[in-house]
XYZ file of C-alpha atoms in Angstrom:
654
model
C 201.828 62.841 242.624
C 201.720 63.235 246.699
C 199.547 60.979 248.497
C 197.917 63.432 250.764
C 197.139 67.083 250.043
C 198.671 67.952 253.121
C 201.858 67.118 255.064
C 201.112 64.014 256.774
C 202.630 63.325 260.068
C 202.457 59.550 260.847
C 202.772 59.818 264.468
C 199.695 61.931 264.976
C 196.238 60.464 264.274
C 195.089 60.973 260.647
C 191.337 62.822 260.762
C 192.473 65.562 263.129
C 195.132 66.224 260.258
C 192.564 65.995 257.684
C 190.472 68.497 259.531
C 192.901 71.054 260.027
C 193.414 70.743 256.193
C 189.638 71.199 255.827
C 189.854 74.194 257.775
C 192.723 75.760 255.292
C 190.589 75.019 252.275
C 187.388 76.288 253.719
C 189.207 79.740 255.412
C 191.790 80.396 252.742
C 191.697 78.419 249.474
C 188.406 78.402 248.274
C 187.679 82.149 249.282
C 191.096 83.186 247.378
C 189.326 81.303 244.421
C 186.367 83.163 244.792
C 184.128 81.048 246.692
C 181.891 82.155 249.667
C 182.949 81.233 253.073
C 179.740 79.620 254.699
C 179.337 79.130 258.308
C 177.106 76.211 257.518
C 179.566 74.206 255.433
C 182.431 74.567 257.802
C 180.088 73.440 260.478
C 178.935 70.213 258.609
C 182.511 69.372 257.909
C 183.623 69.386 261.465
C 180.329 67.526 262.287
C 181.610 64.944 259.598
C 184.958 64.665 261.387
C 183.552 62.760 264.412
C 181.911 60.024 262.067
C 184.926 59.415 260.513
C 187.220 59.177 263.614
C 184.490 56.956 265.495
C 183.576 55.086 261.820
C 179.804 55.618 262.569
C 176.884 56.453 260.385
C 175.885 59.945 260.558
C 172.907 61.623 258.965
C 173.895 65.145 257.883
C 170.982 67.452 256.849
C 171.983 70.417 255.128
C 169.923 72.912 253.406
C 170.054 74.094 249.967
C 173.192 76.098 249.250
C 175.333 74.702 252.064
C 177.844 73.128 249.673
C 177.588 69.865 251.434
C 179.117 68.042 248.669
C 182.504 69.575 248.825
C 182.574 69.045 252.472
C 181.801 65.063 252.278
C 184.180 64.887 249.247
C 187.300 66.276 251.198
C 187.030 64.059 253.981
C 186.377 60.803 251.740
C 189.280 61.371 249.279
C 191.759 61.702 252.156
C 190.166 58.714 253.924
C 190.284 56.769 250.959
C 193.917 57.143 250.283
C 194.531 57.041 253.954
C 193.281 53.062 253.767
C 194.260 52.604 250.216
C 190.551 51.503 249.254
C 188.184 54.203 247.161
C 185.197 55.679 248.819
C 181.724 55.144 247.210
C 179.526 57.927 246.494
C 175.788 56.564 246.045
C 173.476 59.029 244.560
C 169.555 58.353 244.306
C 169.599 58.216 240.432
C 171.574 58.399 237.191
C 170.822 62.231 236.514
C 172.628 62.986 240.252
C 175.605 61.061 239.032
C 175.955 62.804 235.871
C 175.716 66.221 237.730
C 178.331 65.218 240.067
C 180.972 64.297 237.590
C 179.994 66.879 234.840
C 183.015 69.161 233.837
C 181.555 71.909 235.891
C 180.494 69.853 238.662
C 181.797 69.727 242.492
C 184.542 67.129 241.888
C 185.896 69.028 238.928
C 185.867 72.466 240.886
C 187.587 70.575 243.858
C 190.209 69.156 241.513
C 190.714 72.565 239.923
C 191.077 75.033 242.590
C 192.781 72.507 245.099
C 195.385 71.365 242.286
C 194.457 67.941 242.998
C 194.171 65.000 240.760
C 190.936 62.991 241.823
C 190.712 59.534 240.528
C 186.617 59.425 240.199
C 184.884 56.747 238.239
C 181.533 55.725 237.358
C 179.941 52.497 238.359
C 176.703 52.787 236.504
C 173.813 50.326 236.897
C 173.392 47.488 234.680
C 170.500 48.819 232.884
C 172.337 51.720 231.795
C 174.440 49.638 229.244
C 173.312 48.196 226.216
C 172.991 44.386 225.892
C 174.716 43.130 222.580
C 172.106 40.016 222.632
C 169.033 42.462 222.897
C 170.322 44.790 220.508
C 170.638 41.495 217.963
C 167.012 40.928 218.425
C 166.080 44.410 217.783
C 167.849 45.016 214.886
C 166.055 42.533 213.009
C 162.508 43.554 214.291
C 160.792 44.884 211.075
C 159.491 48.190 212.607
C 162.785 48.987 214.252
C 165.621 47.732 212.546
C 166.774 50.889 210.751
C 167.847 52.909 213.952
C 168.992 49.863 216.102
C 170.864 48.925 213.009
C 172.803 52.052 212.615
C 173.684 51.469 216.824
C 175.183 48.141 215.752
C 177.412 49.254 213.180
C 178.449 52.283 215.406
C 179.887 49.909 218.091
C 183.570 49.572 218.668
C 185.145 47.155 216.079
C 186.486 45.177 219.035
C 182.882 43.963 219.694
C 182.700 42.091 216.276
C 186.461 41.070 216.008
C 189.337 39.434 218.382
C 191.611 42.529 218.682
C 194.232 42.527 221.401
C 192.929 43.171 225.115
C 194.774 46.509 225.530
C 192.525 47.824 222.623
C 189.327 47.348 224.549
C 187.487 50.476 226.311
C 183.965 50.622 227.694
C 181.101 51.793 225.711
C 177.488 51.667 225.153
C 176.073 53.319 228.352
C 172.635 55.055 228.330
C 174.246 58.620 228.035
C 175.740 57.821 224.473
C 172.156 57.410 223.136
C 170.370 60.814 224.106
C 167.802 60.687 221.750
C 166.255 57.353 222.484
C 163.174 57.445 224.433
C 162.702 55.094 227.358
C 160.655 52.832 225.344
C 163.335 52.447 222.526
C 166.213 51.970 225.044
C 164.171 49.358 226.795
C 164.555 47.098 223.822
C 168.318 47.005 223.958
C 169.424 47.746 227.510
C 170.178 45.119 229.830
C 167.483 43.639 232.125
C 167.289 41.242 235.096
C 166.100 38.417 232.392
C 169.543 38.598 230.745
C 171.966 35.503 231.578
C 175.302 37.171 231.477
C 176.810 33.883 232.685
C 176.547 31.968 229.358
C 176.657 35.104 227.101
C 179.634 34.302 224.637
C 180.171 38.151 224.379
C 180.544 38.777 228.202
C 184.149 40.007 227.864
C 183.428 42.390 225.014
C 180.393 43.688 226.712
C 180.513 47.400 227.530
C 179.260 46.699 230.949
C 181.534 44.380 231.968
C 184.556 46.566 230.514
C 183.287 49.355 232.589
C 183.314 47.250 235.894
C 186.918 46.467 234.930
C 187.632 50.111 234.877
C 185.826 51.622 238.055
C 187.437 48.787 240.141
C 191.023 50.330 239.722
C 190.014 53.537 240.830
C 191.920 54.944 243.906
C 189.799 57.792 245.317
C 185.994 57.666 244.216
C 183.559 55.358 242.723
C 180.549 57.104 241.835
C 177.199 54.713 241.523
C 173.447 54.832 242.229
C 171.688 53.512 245.450
C 170.131 50.881 243.198
C 173.740 49.623 242.028
C 175.070 49.902 245.648
C 172.281 47.709 247.143
C 172.668 45.160 244.388
C 176.234 44.791 245.242
C 175.186 44.211 249.060
C 172.392 41.784 247.542
C 174.630 39.836 245.189
C 177.690 39.890 247.181
C 177.644 36.109 248.526
C 176.073 34.953 245.366
C 178.905 36.449 243.137
C 181.524 34.932 245.524
C 179.926 31.692 245.814
C 179.998 31.642 241.711
C 183.482 32.433 241.326
C 183.061 36.082 240.343
C 184.076 39.262 241.801
C 181.576 41.339 243.862
C 180.047 44.476 242.128
C 182.029 46.553 243.752
C 185.537 46.413 245.167
C 186.495 46.960 249.215
C 185.645 50.320 250.102
C 186.766 52.616 252.875
C 183.459 54.882 253.162
C 180.039 55.078 251.730
C 178.001 58.267 251.090
C 174.549 58.141 250.560
C 173.675 61.431 248.729
C 169.904 62.217 249.081
C 170.212 59.358 251.557
C 166.096 59.563 252.435
C 165.707 57.525 249.361
C 167.810 54.703 250.194
C 165.120 52.180 251.537
C 163.014 52.097 248.226
C 166.736 51.351 246.710
C 167.186 48.439 248.965
C 163.735 47.001 248.569
C 164.367 46.916 244.549
C 167.616 45.410 245.156
C 166.032 42.430 247.214
C 163.527 42.024 244.698
C 162.741 38.535 242.592
C 161.442 38.640 239.263
C 159.971 35.589 237.836
C 158.758 34.864 234.447
C 157.667 32.090 232.184
C 159.777 32.843 229.191
C 162.966 32.989 231.265
C 162.096 29.608 233.292
C 161.770 27.637 229.987
C 164.566 29.348 228.282
C 166.929 28.239 231.611
C 165.511 24.823 232.343
C 165.558 23.488 228.661
C 169.456 23.591 228.840
C 169.173 20.466 230.834
C 167.381 18.970 227.586
C 170.509 19.324 225.833
C 172.475 17.021 227.701
C 171.957 13.030 228.072
C 169.177 12.546 230.799
C 166.651 10.079 231.808
C 163.426 10.051 229.944
C 161.374 10.191 233.256
C 163.137 13.869 233.889
C 162.742 15.175 230.407
C 158.987 14.117 230.859
C 158.958 16.055 234.235
C 160.983 18.855 232.696
C 158.410 19.243 229.954
C 155.465 19.223 232.458
C 157.006 21.898 234.384
C 157.319 23.979 231.433
C 153.458 23.581 230.787
C 152.712 24.086 234.435
C 154.808 27.422 234.428
C 152.930 28.656 231.840
C 149.581 27.931 233.343
C 150.855 29.287 236.589
C 151.989 32.777 234.938
C 148.559 32.716 232.876
C 146.484 32.424 235.863
C 148.696 34.705 237.864
C 147.893 37.260 235.079
C 144.142 36.795 235.016
C 144.251 37.097 238.819
C 145.435 40.413 238.981
C 143.961 43.633 238.356
C 145.510 47.254 237.152
C 145.972 49.810 240.156
C 145.177 53.564 239.302
C 148.319 55.713 239.174
C 150.693 52.698 239.295
C 151.969 50.376 236.710
C 152.027 47.400 238.658
C 149.048 45.044 239.153
C 147.574 43.730 242.331
C 147.075 40.184 242.597
C 144.118 38.490 244.309
C 145.084 35.233 245.982
C 142.462 32.956 244.471
C 142.560 29.211 246.089
C 142.695 27.899 242.201
C 145.837 30.379 241.853
C 147.507 28.839 245.168
C 146.823 25.172 243.917
C 148.642 26.018 240.786
C 151.503 27.291 242.727
C 152.015 24.235 244.897
C 151.436 22.082 241.865
C 154.485 23.648 240.095
C 156.721 24.152 243.224
C 156.429 20.496 244.137
C 157.189 19.300 240.465
C 160.239 21.681 240.509
C 161.053 20.283 243.792
C 161.362 16.702 242.511
C 163.321 17.958 239.530
C 165.898 19.741 241.757
C 166.655 16.301 243.422
C 166.611 14.374 240.068
C 169.266 17.250 238.781
C 171.385 16.474 241.922
C 171.654 12.810 240.977
C 172.282 13.667 237.364
C 174.745 15.882 238.189
C 176.548 12.772 239.915
C 176.504 10.769 236.786
C 178.350 13.459 235.118
C 176.405 13.294 231.898
C 175.363 17.028 232.087
C 177.579 20.108 231.399
C 178.737 21.097 235.170
C 178.517 24.785 234.413
C 175.058 24.572 232.476
C 174.108 22.410 235.365
C 174.846 24.931 237.977
C 172.999 27.907 236.159
C 169.807 25.863 236.339
C 169.742 24.829 239.588
C 170.441 28.198 240.779
C 167.615 29.486 238.773
C 165.225 26.835 240.095
C 166.495 27.527 243.913
C 165.691 31.263 243.189
C 162.106 30.523 241.767
C 161.348 28.074 244.821
C 162.776 30.534 247.433
C 160.452 33.309 245.733
C 157.356 31.424 245.447
C 157.632 30.313 248.957
C 157.971 33.889 250.075
C 155.115 34.703 247.859
C 152.764 32.676 249.549
C 153.402 34.291 252.748
C 151.971 37.764 252.064
C 152.301 38.833 255.790
C 156.057 39.198 254.901
C 156.240 40.376 251.504
C 155.089 42.417 248.829
C 154.022 41.171 245.394
C 152.636 42.479 242.568
C 152.407 41.578 238.612
C 154.149 43.586 235.706
C 154.404 43.511 232.252
C 157.771 43.226 230.719
C 159.212 42.472 227.356
C 159.397 38.794 228.096
C 155.576 38.835 229.069
C 153.809 38.875 232.309
C 156.317 39.097 235.437
C 155.674 38.002 239.054
C 157.449 40.447 241.341
C 158.143 39.384 245.010
C 159.969 41.832 247.523
C 160.397 41.726 250.986
C 158.442 43.970 253.265
C 161.291 45.086 255.480
C 164.946 45.632 254.605
C 166.265 46.261 258.133
C 167.704 42.894 259.000
C 169.804 42.830 255.651
C 170.955 46.621 255.853
C 171.997 45.814 259.761
C 173.990 42.774 258.599
C 175.617 43.641 255.360
C 175.908 47.418 255.537
C 175.622 49.483 258.971
C 177.444 46.274 260.658
C 180.500 47.182 258.683
C 182.677 49.292 260.671
C 183.161 52.414 258.353
C 181.957 56.210 258.107
C 178.539 56.002 256.501
C 177.259 59.433 255.539
C 173.525 60.239 254.678
C 173.486 63.717 252.791
C 170.167 65.399 251.881
C 168.313 68.843 252.397
C 165.751 66.600 253.776
C 166.293 63.721 256.244
C 164.411 65.057 259.462
C 160.426 65.414 259.803
C 159.478 67.784 262.671
C 163.228 68.150 263.402
C 163.407 63.852 264.092
C 165.341 61.712 262.127
C 162.975 58.741 263.350
C 161.508 58.257 260.227
C 164.500 57.501 257.985
C 166.417 55.759 260.729
C 163.339 53.271 261.663
C 162.734 52.691 258.071
C 166.481 51.470 257.378
C 166.594 49.921 260.755
C 169.415 52.149 262.043
C 169.615 52.165 265.959
C 172.888 54.131 266.510
C 173.800 57.138 264.766
C 174.926 60.842 264.890
C 173.083 63.664 263.285
C 173.049 67.052 262.723
C 170.923 69.765 260.998
C 172.237 72.915 259.195
C 169.889 75.542 257.617
C 170.363 77.036 254.107
C 172.194 80.098 253.782
C 169.626 81.604 251.481
C 167.352 84.422 252.153
C 164.040 82.906 250.819
C 161.632 85.503 252.098
C 163.432 87.927 249.750
C 164.036 85.308 246.793
C 161.032 83.007 246.704
C 157.463 83.472 246.005
C 154.335 81.035 246.758
C 151.401 80.882 244.701
C 148.775 78.279 246.179
C 145.340 79.127 243.985
C 142.195 77.905 245.414
C 140.730 75.199 243.207
C 137.620 72.931 243.269
C 137.695 69.092 243.274
C 135.011 68.677 240.814
C 137.065 69.729 237.746
C 140.471 70.167 239.078
C 142.437 69.342 235.891
C 140.803 71.901 233.676
C 141.546 74.328 236.553
C 145.043 73.117 236.842
C 145.407 73.368 233.103
C 144.384 77.224 233.041
C 146.782 77.868 236.236
C 149.631 75.988 234.441
C 149.212 77.937 231.052
C 148.841 81.609 233.065
C 152.036 80.729 235.167
C 154.002 79.274 231.852
C 152.971 82.730 230.153
C 154.042 84.797 232.888
C 157.516 83.324 233.108
C 157.723 82.875 229.466
C 158.839 79.219 230.116
C 161.903 78.896 232.559
C 159.428 76.225 234.286
C 159.985 72.905 235.925
C 156.859 71.173 236.257
C 156.935 68.298 238.879
C 154.527 65.452 238.505
C 153.608 62.521 241.165
C 153.206 60.099 238.375
C 154.030 59.497 234.726
C 150.109 59.194 234.439
C 149.661 62.703 235.461
C 152.571 63.965 232.988
C 151.124 62.162 230.165
C 147.821 63.681 230.572
C 149.243 67.347 230.765
C 151.580 66.453 227.577
C 148.160 65.758 225.783
C 146.456 68.609 227.136
C 149.350 71.234 226.517
C 149.617 70.180 222.828
C 146.097 71.705 222.210
C 146.427 74.852 224.418
C 146.312 77.685 222.006
C 148.008 80.232 224.589
C 151.268 77.933 224.702
C 152.165 77.146 221.127
C 155.268 79.089 221.130
C 156.554 77.574 224.492
C 159.010 74.602 224.242
C 158.689 71.462 226.352
C 160.856 68.818 227.235
C 159.396 65.572 228.936
C 160.968 62.668 230.807
C 160.841 59.563 229.070
C 161.315 61.203 225.585
C 165.110 61.021 225.630
C 167.989 60.226 228.102
C 167.343 62.310 231.350
C 170.678 64.058 231.696
C 170.387 64.906 227.874
C 166.865 66.538 228.671
C 168.335 68.445 231.725
C 171.346 69.985 229.760
C 168.597 70.997 226.786
C 166.595 72.941 229.680
C 169.618 74.449 230.998
C 170.861 75.764 227.988
C 167.560 77.072 226.558
C 165.981 79.539 229.058
C 162.620 79.654 227.346
C 161.949 75.838 227.695
C 160.179 74.027 230.551
C 160.867 70.525 231.592
C 158.189 68.173 232.940
C 159.482 65.368 235.006
C 158.382 62.748 237.594
C 161.799 61.786 239.041
C 163.419 65.465 239.490
C 161.998 66.470 242.762
C 165.345 65.996 244.004
C 168.857 66.218 242.528
C 168.270 68.732 239.949
C 170.584 71.670 240.204
C 169.833 74.410 237.427
C 170.671 77.911 239.056
C 170.035 81.143 237.076
C 167.157 82.315 234.798
C 166.622 78.938 233.233
C 164.679 77.698 236.215
C 162.748 80.577 237.555
C 158.999 78.808 238.013
C 158.712 75.351 239.738
C 154.836 74.272 239.194
C 153.995 71.248 241.454
C 150.893 69.637 239.857
C 149.843 67.797 242.838
C 150.805 67.022 246.615
C 153.580 64.147 246.331
C 151.806 61.462 248.258
C 153.001 58.123 247.921
C 151.931 55.796 244.683
C 148.977 53.835 245.202
C 150.930 50.768 244.386
C 151.236 47.283 246.462
C 154.666 48.784 248.270
C 152.891 51.554 249.929
C 149.779 49.552 250.243
C 151.483 47.046 252.489
C 153.135 50.114 254.634
C 149.887 51.279 255.130
C 148.341 47.982 256.298
C 151.195 47.643 258.971
C 150.907 51.004 260.379
C 148.356 52.251 263.301
C 147.628 55.424 261.485
C 148.564 54.966 257.693
C 147.899 58.445 256.950
C 150.046 60.174 259.695
C 152.930 57.365 259.846
C 152.969 56.632 255.811
C 151.569 59.016 253.465
C 152.372 62.521 255.319
C 155.915 61.832 256.206
C 156.896 60.752 252.520
C 154.882 63.850 251.078
C 156.433 66.183 253.023
C 160.031 65.029 252.544
C 159.342 64.873 248.830
C 157.507 68.294 248.666
C 160.800 69.536 250.519
C 162.911 68.810 247.905
C 160.882 69.869 245.093
C 160.525 73.227 246.508
C 164.220 73.111 246.690
C 164.900 73.088 243.139
C 164.028 76.764 242.796
C 166.696 78.778 244.749
C 170.269 77.392 243.879
C 172.320 80.447 244.461
C 172.170 83.636 246.022
C 171.118 85.280 242.786
C 168.443 83.117 241.993
C 164.724 84.108 242.337
C 161.265 82.781 241.241
C 158.166 81.178 241.992
C 156.974 77.970 243.546
C 153.155 77.167 242.794
C 151.562 74.170 244.114
C 148.100 73.226 242.334
C 146.155 70.898 244.648
C 142.605 71.524 245.427
C 143.475 69.328 248.779
C 144.868 72.298 250.192
C 141.735 74.279 249.720
C 139.581 71.895 251.761
C 141.636 70.700 254.413
C 143.014 73.244 257.025
C 145.432 70.706 258.899
C 146.908 69.780 255.707
C 147.374 73.403 254.582
C 148.992 74.498 257.750
C 151.382 71.359 257.589
C 152.545 72.235 253.843
C 152.773 75.943 254.760
C 155.267 74.696 257.592
C 157.421 72.899 254.957
C 158.433 76.192 253.434
C 161.333 78.171 254.236
C 160.255 80.801 257.222
C 159.097 84.357 256.111
C 157.790 83.028 252.575
C 154.400 84.506 252.183
C 151.859 82.537 250.510
C 149.712 84.446 247.612
C 146.286 82.919 246.421
C 146.137 85.649 243.926
C 148.176 86.221 240.405
C 148.505 89.463 240.755
C 151.775 90.801 241.243
C 153.249 87.371 240.985
C 156.500 87.063 238.854
C 155.990 90.887 238.656
């Protein structure tokens, strides 16, 4: 196989030669294959040239239908081969990853029409793989044993035996089990409380085997934002532990739907503390020969940990519209934490002494010491609410304290943006009112290139907008009535977007009792693996898909999606993360809520028109738009120019 898809002259700069080839691809090769030449796509390609030459960060805002994926893939593949290091394509979520690598996706199209062999491999997040230890527990639970027992029996034979290494292959990712709902999957997938270091099946684990596979990619590794940030955050820790980083050295990074990187970065920098995990970890020490004084202190620490997490749970209250519970810093709670951390500090010192006596297993001791160090660091941060965000959540292992830094800019600057390599943020929605400041500031990016190109579609001819007048007194009943009429008009073929899972579940319960919709088929996020639901939706023109996470990335051209119903304006959730942002803003609504909502709304609107042949309706069911003229105007400005708002269903979807 030729290294480059063009004749490379080593005496000349490399990237300009790539640009010449890209011009040939867009002006000659792809048009001959039936692709339309798009000025916006070509403009974007040559803007990317500068980012790769200067190894800079670039915000590449390109409207729907621009073909931005093809543009960045051409540069990324060539540059990967030039540097002999793969490019990383980091997508906002797993469904976006699936769409990129599906048989009819952009990578497959590029390979086919350019007669290129593209080595593209998936680097899925750990929680997208089953955990053999959790599966063992699940298959012996009386109420679920049959289903999980079947999954266990279908595992590759090498999981249970000791076959030769060459017979190993990756297995057990989420898409293999499309019919499991999210709750069932959570009973058997990897989670942050799994201790892979001491798992005796680590080298036969599907997650480990997939990691060995994707690391060998020559061209592209496709992963999620979450996974890339996990790689950044654990890089030094894994190296200290004698492990390879999650991702190999790479030549460039493309953040697809890059406006969503900040929450992924915060999630990766999050600490999760749990009593069950603490108890399981620290009791490893009791299996060795230790002094009685230390053993008593460990037993006391376990008791104090149980008390601390119990009190944390008691001092927390549920937040409407969020699965996170807000913590109230009661003096007794602070005192309990101090008692616990002081005892753990003493245990850490004693363990260092014990380790010098060589009475404990060195590997087990290191695991305990690292866990205690992490707990002390997290609890220390937790007691400084000015710099962190914290909440309680309910995990399978019990009440869990989550501690997250308020700002991630310093970490990103040091470990991502200071690296001298091309970094591309690609999205249809990176700017607010023509400025990239909101996204750049949230990520701590001071120097960057940027450009915007509009969509080539004729929205004024292809899109209708319906915004009914709703009252605030009984808006749910009114919304149900409007949604029912809209669904009947389109005969399904609808994407219903909700701002929270609570909204979706409320609609799900109500629509089952709506006699006018009994003949319609609904698919609900959470009932099965998301890419499986998307495939069902795409292949069944009369189905309707109800989702919380598909405001961006969903690409379903054609008649299967002709009706987008936005249940409510997608303002940020009422949870501790955004509460903290609001508290630090001079004008919380204008600085936090509105930019977030407008970016997300633009993405949701963009799900409707995915080709020049598409047409359909976007409806927004929000009483706020009837009561607030300024808000109404701001939302109206988000829509493409020339698209008319309608307040009556007469003539809509005619």
